[in-house]
CSV table of C-alpha atoms in Angstrom, one decimal:
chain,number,residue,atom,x,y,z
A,69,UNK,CA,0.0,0.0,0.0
A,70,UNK,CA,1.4,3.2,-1.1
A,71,UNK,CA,1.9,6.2,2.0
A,72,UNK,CA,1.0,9.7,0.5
A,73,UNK,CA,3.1,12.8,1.6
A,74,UNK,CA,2.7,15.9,1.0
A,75,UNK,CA,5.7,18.9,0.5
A,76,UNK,CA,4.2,22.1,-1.3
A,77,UNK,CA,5.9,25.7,-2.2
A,78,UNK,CA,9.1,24.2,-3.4
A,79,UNK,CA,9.8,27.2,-4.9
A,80,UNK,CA,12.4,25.8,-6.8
A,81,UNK,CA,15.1,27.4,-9.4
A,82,UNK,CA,17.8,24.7,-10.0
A,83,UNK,CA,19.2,27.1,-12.8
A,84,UNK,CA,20.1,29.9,-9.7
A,85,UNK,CA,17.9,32.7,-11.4
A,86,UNK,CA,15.6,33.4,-7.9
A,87,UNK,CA,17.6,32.1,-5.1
A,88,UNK,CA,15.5,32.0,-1.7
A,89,UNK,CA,18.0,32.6,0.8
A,90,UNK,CA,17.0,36.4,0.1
A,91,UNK,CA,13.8,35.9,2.4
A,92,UNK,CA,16.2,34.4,5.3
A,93,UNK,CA,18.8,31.8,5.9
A,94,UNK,CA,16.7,29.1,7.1
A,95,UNK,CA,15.9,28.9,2.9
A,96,UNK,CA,19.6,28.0,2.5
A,97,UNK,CA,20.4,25.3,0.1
A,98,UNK,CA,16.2,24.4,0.3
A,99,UNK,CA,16.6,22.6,-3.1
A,100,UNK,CA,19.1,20.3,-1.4
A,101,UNK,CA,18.1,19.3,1.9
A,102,UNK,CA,14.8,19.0,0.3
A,103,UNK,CA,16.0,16.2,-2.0
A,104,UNK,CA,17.8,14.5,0.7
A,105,UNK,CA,14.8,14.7,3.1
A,106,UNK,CA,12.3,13.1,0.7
A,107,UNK,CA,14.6,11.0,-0.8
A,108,UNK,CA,15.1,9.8,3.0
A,109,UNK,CA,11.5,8.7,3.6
A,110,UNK,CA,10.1,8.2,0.1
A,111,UNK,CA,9.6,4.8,-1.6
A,112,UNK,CA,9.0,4.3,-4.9
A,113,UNK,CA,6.1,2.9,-4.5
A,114,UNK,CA,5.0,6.6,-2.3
A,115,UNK,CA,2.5,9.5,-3.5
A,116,UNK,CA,4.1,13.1,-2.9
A,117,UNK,CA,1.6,16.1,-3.3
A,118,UNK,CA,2.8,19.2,-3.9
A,119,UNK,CA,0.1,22.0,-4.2
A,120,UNK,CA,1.4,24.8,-5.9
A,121,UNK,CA,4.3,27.1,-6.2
A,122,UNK,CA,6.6,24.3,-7.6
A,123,UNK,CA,9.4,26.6,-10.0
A,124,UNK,CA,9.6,30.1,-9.9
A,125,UNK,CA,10.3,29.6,-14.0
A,126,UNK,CA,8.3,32.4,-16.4
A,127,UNK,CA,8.5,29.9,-19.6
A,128,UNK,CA,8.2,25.6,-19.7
A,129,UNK,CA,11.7,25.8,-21.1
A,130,UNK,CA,12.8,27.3,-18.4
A,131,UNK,CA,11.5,25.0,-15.9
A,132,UNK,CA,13.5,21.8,-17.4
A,133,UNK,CA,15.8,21.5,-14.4
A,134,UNK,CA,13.4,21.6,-11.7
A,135,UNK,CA,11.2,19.4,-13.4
A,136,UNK,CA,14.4,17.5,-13.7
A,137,UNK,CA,15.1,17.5,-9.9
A,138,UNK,CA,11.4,16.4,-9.7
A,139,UNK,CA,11.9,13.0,-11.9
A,140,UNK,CA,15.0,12.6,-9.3
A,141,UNK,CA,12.9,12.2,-6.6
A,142,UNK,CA,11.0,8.8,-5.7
A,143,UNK,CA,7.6,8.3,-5.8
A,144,UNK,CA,4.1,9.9,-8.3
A,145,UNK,CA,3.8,13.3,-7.7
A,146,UNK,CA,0.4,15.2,-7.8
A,147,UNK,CA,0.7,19.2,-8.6
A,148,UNK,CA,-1.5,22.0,-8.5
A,149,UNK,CA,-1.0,25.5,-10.1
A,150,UNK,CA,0.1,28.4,-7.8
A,151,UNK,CA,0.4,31.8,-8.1
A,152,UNK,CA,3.7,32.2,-8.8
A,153,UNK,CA,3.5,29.0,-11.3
A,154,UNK,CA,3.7,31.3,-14.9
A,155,UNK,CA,5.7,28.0,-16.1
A,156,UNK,CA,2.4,26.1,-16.4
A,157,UNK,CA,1.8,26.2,-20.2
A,158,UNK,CA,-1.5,26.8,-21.3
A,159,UNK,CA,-2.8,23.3,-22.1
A,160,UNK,CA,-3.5,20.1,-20.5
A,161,UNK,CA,-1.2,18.1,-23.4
A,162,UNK,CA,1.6,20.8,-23.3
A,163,UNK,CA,1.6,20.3,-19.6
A,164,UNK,CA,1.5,16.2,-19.3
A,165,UNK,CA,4.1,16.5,-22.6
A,166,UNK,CA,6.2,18.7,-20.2
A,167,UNK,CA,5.8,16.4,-16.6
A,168,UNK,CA,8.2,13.7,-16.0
A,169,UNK,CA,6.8,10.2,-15.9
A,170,UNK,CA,4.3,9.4,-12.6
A,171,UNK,CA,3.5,13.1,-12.4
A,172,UNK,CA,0.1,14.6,-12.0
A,173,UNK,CA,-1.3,18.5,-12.3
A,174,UNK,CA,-4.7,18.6,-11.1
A,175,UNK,CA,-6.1,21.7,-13.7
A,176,UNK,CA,-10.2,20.9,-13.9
A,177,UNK,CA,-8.6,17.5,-13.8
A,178,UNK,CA,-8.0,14.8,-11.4
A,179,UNK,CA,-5.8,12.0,-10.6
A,180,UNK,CA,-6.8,8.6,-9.5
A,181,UNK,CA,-2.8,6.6,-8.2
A,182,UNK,CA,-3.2,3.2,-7.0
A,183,UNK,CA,-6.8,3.3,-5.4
A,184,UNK,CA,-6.2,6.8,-4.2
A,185,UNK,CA,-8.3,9.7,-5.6
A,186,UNK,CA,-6.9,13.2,-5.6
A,187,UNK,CA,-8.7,16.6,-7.0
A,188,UNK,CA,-8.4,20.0,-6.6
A,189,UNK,CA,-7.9,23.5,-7.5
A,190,UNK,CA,-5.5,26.3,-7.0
A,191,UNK,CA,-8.0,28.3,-5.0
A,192,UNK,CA,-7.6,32.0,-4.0
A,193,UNK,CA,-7.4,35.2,-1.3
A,194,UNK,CA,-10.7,35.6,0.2
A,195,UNK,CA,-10.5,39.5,0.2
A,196,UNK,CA,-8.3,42.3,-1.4
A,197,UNK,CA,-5.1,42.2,0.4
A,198,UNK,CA,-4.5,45.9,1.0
A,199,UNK,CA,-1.7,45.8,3.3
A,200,UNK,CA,0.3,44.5,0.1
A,201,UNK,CA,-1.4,47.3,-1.9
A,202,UNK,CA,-3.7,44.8,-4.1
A,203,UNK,CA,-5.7,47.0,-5.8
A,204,UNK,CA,-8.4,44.8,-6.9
A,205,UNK,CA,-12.5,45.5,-5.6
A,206,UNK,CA,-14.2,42.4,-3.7
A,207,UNK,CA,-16.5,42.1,-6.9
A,208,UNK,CA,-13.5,41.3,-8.7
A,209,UNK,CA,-12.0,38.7,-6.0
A,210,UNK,CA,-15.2,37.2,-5.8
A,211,UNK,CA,-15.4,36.9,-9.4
A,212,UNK,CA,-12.1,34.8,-9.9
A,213,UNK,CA,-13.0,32.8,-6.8
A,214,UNK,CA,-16.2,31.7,-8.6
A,215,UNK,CA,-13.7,30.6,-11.8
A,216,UNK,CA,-11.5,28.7,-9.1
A,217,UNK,CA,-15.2,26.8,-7.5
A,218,UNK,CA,-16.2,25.7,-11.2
A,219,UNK,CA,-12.2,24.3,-11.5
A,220,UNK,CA,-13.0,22.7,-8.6
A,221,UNK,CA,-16.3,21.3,-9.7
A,222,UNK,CA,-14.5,20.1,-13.1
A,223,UNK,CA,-11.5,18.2,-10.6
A,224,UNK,CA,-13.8,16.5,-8.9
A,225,UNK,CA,-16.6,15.4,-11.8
A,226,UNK,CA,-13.3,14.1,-13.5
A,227,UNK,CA,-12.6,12.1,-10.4
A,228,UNK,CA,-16.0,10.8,-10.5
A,229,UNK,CA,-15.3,9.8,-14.3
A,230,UNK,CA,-12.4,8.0,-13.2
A,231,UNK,CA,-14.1,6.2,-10.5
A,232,UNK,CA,-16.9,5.0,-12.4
A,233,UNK,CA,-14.4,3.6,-14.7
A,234,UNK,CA,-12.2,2.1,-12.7
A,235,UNK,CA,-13.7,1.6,-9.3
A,236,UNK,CA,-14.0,3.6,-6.3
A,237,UNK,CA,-11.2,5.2,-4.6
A,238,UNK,CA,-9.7,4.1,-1.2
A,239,UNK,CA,-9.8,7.9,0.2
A,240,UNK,CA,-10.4,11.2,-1.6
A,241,UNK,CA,-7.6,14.0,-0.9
A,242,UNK,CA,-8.8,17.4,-1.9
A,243,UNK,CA,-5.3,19.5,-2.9
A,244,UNK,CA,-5.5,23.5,-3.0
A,245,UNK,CA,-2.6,26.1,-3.5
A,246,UNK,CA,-4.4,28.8,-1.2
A,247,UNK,CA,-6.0,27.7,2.1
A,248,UNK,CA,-9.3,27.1,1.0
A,249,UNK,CA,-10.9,28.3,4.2
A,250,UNK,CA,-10.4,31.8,5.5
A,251,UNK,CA,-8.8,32.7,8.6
A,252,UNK,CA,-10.8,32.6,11.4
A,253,UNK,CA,-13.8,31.3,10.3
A,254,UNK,CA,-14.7,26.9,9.9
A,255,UNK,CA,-16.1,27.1,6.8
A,256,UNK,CA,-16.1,28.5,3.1
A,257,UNK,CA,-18.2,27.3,0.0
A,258,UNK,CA,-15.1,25.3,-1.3
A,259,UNK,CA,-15.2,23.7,2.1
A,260,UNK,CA,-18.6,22.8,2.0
A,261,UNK,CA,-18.3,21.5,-1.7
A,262,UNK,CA,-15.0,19.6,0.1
A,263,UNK,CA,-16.6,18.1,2.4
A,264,UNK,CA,-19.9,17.4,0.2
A,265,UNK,CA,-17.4,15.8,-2.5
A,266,UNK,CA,-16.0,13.6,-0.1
A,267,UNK,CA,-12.7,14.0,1.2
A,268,UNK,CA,-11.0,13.0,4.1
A,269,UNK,CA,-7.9,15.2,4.0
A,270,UNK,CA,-6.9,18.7,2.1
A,271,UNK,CA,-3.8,19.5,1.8
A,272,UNK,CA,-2.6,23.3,0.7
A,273,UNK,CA,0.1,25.2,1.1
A,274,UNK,CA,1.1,29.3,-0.4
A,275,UNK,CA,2.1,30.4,3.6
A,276,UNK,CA,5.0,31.3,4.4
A,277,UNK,CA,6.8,33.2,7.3
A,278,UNK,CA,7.1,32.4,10.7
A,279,UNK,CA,3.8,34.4,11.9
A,280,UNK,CA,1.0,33.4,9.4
A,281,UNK,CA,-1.5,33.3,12.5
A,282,UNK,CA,-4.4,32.2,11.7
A,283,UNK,CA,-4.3,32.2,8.1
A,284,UNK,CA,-2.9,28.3,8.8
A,285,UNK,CA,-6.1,26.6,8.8
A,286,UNK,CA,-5.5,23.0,10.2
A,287,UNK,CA,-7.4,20.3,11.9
A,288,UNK,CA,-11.2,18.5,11.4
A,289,UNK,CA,-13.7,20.9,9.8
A,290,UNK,CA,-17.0,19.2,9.2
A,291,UNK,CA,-14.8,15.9,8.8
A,292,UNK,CA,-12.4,17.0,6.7
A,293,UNK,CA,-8.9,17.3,8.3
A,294,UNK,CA,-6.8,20.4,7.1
A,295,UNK,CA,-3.4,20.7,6.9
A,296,UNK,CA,-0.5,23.3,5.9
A,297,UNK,CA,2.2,21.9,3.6
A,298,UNK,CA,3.9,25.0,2.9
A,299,UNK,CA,8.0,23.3,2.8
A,300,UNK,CA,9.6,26.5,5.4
A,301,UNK,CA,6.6,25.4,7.8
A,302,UNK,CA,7.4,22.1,8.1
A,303,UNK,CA,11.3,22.1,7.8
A,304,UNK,CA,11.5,21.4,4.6
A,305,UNK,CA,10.4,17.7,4.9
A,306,UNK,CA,8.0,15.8,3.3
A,307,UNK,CA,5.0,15.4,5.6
A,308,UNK,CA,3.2,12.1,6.2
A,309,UNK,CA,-0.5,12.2,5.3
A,310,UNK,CA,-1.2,8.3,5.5
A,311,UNK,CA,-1.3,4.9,4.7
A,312,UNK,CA,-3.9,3.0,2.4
């Protein structure tokens, strides 16, 4: 039975155009104690998601040696979109042409890895963020949050197209980029469609920082437990999520 981990936000660039160490020296040499932590606890035979934020690359091309430090590692790999993904070609056969072998992206898709069903979407910020001078109204974050719940709806009617063809799924694991729930409240409509598709875990990542207060969302909402994946909150470690 393959154990699914989860390690999101690698924020990787392999060809040293965007090093990280810039936001603090805990983010030295992340790319490398990365690999040796998963490769440490991995099998082969493993599922790593990683929701978002995977290369800081503008252009595919320019992603090729991340991707390439992604084929290094053991195990499938399911991926979401992030924000800061403007790799992520445009369509679904330019992206699996571009994804090493055993790779997912979950893009109105879904993924369905030795009995265990993953979906998703990349999700978004609940509100303008004004204290990083967004400039956008709530009209128009509510209008790309309603193009991020029918992404979501596609993920998981795929899933259920790949169930019904190939039988039902162990568990169902909900990824996100953005925490799909906002801070301080227990619920959101992609929650509720979360919970109403029938998950058991999300998994999402996009904070960082060492005071992200109550932004993490983690824990059993409505029977859905949460948890933060972001790499520099959990020491750059794949994270167990479980066994089936």
């Amino acid at each position: 039975m393959p154990t699914v981990w989860a390690l999101s936000d690698l924020h990787l660039s392999t060809s040293g155009a965007k090093p990280m160490d810039k936001f603090g020296d805990h983010w030295g040499d992340h790319a490398g104690r990365m690999a040796a932590n998963w490769d440490a606890v991995v099998a082969d035979t493993d599922i790593v998601i990683t929701p978002g934020d995977f290369s800081w690359a503008n252009k595919p091309a320019e992603a090729a040696g991340d991707l390439a430090w992604l084929a290094a590692r053991p195990g499938a790999k399911i991926l979401v979109k992030g924000n800061h993904d403007h790799w992520w070609p445009g369509t679904q056969k330019k992206l699996n042409d571009l994804l090493p072998p055993r790779t997912h992206a979950l893009k109105k898709t879904a993924a369905l890895v030795d009995g265990i069903g993953f979906f998703g979407a990349r999700g978004g910020d609940f509100a303008p963020l004004t204290r990083y001078g967004d400039t956008r109204t709530q009209a128009e974050v509510d209008a790309w949050l309603d193009r991020e719940f029918q992404e979501l709806e596609r993920s998981i009617e795929a899933l259920d197209a790949l169930e019904a063809a190939q039988g039902r799924a162990a568990v169902r694991i909900c990824c996100f980029h953005y925490p799909p729930i906002p801070p301080g409240r227990r619920q959101s409509r992609f929650s509720q469609r979360i919970v109403a598709a029938g998950a058991a875990i999300c998994v999402y990542g996009h904070l960082h920082g060492k005071e992200v207060g109550p932004a993490r969302v983690e824990g059993d909402f409505d029977g859905v437990r949460y948890l933060c994946a972001s790499c520099d909150q959990i020491d750059f470690a794949p994270v167990k999520i479980g066994t089936w």
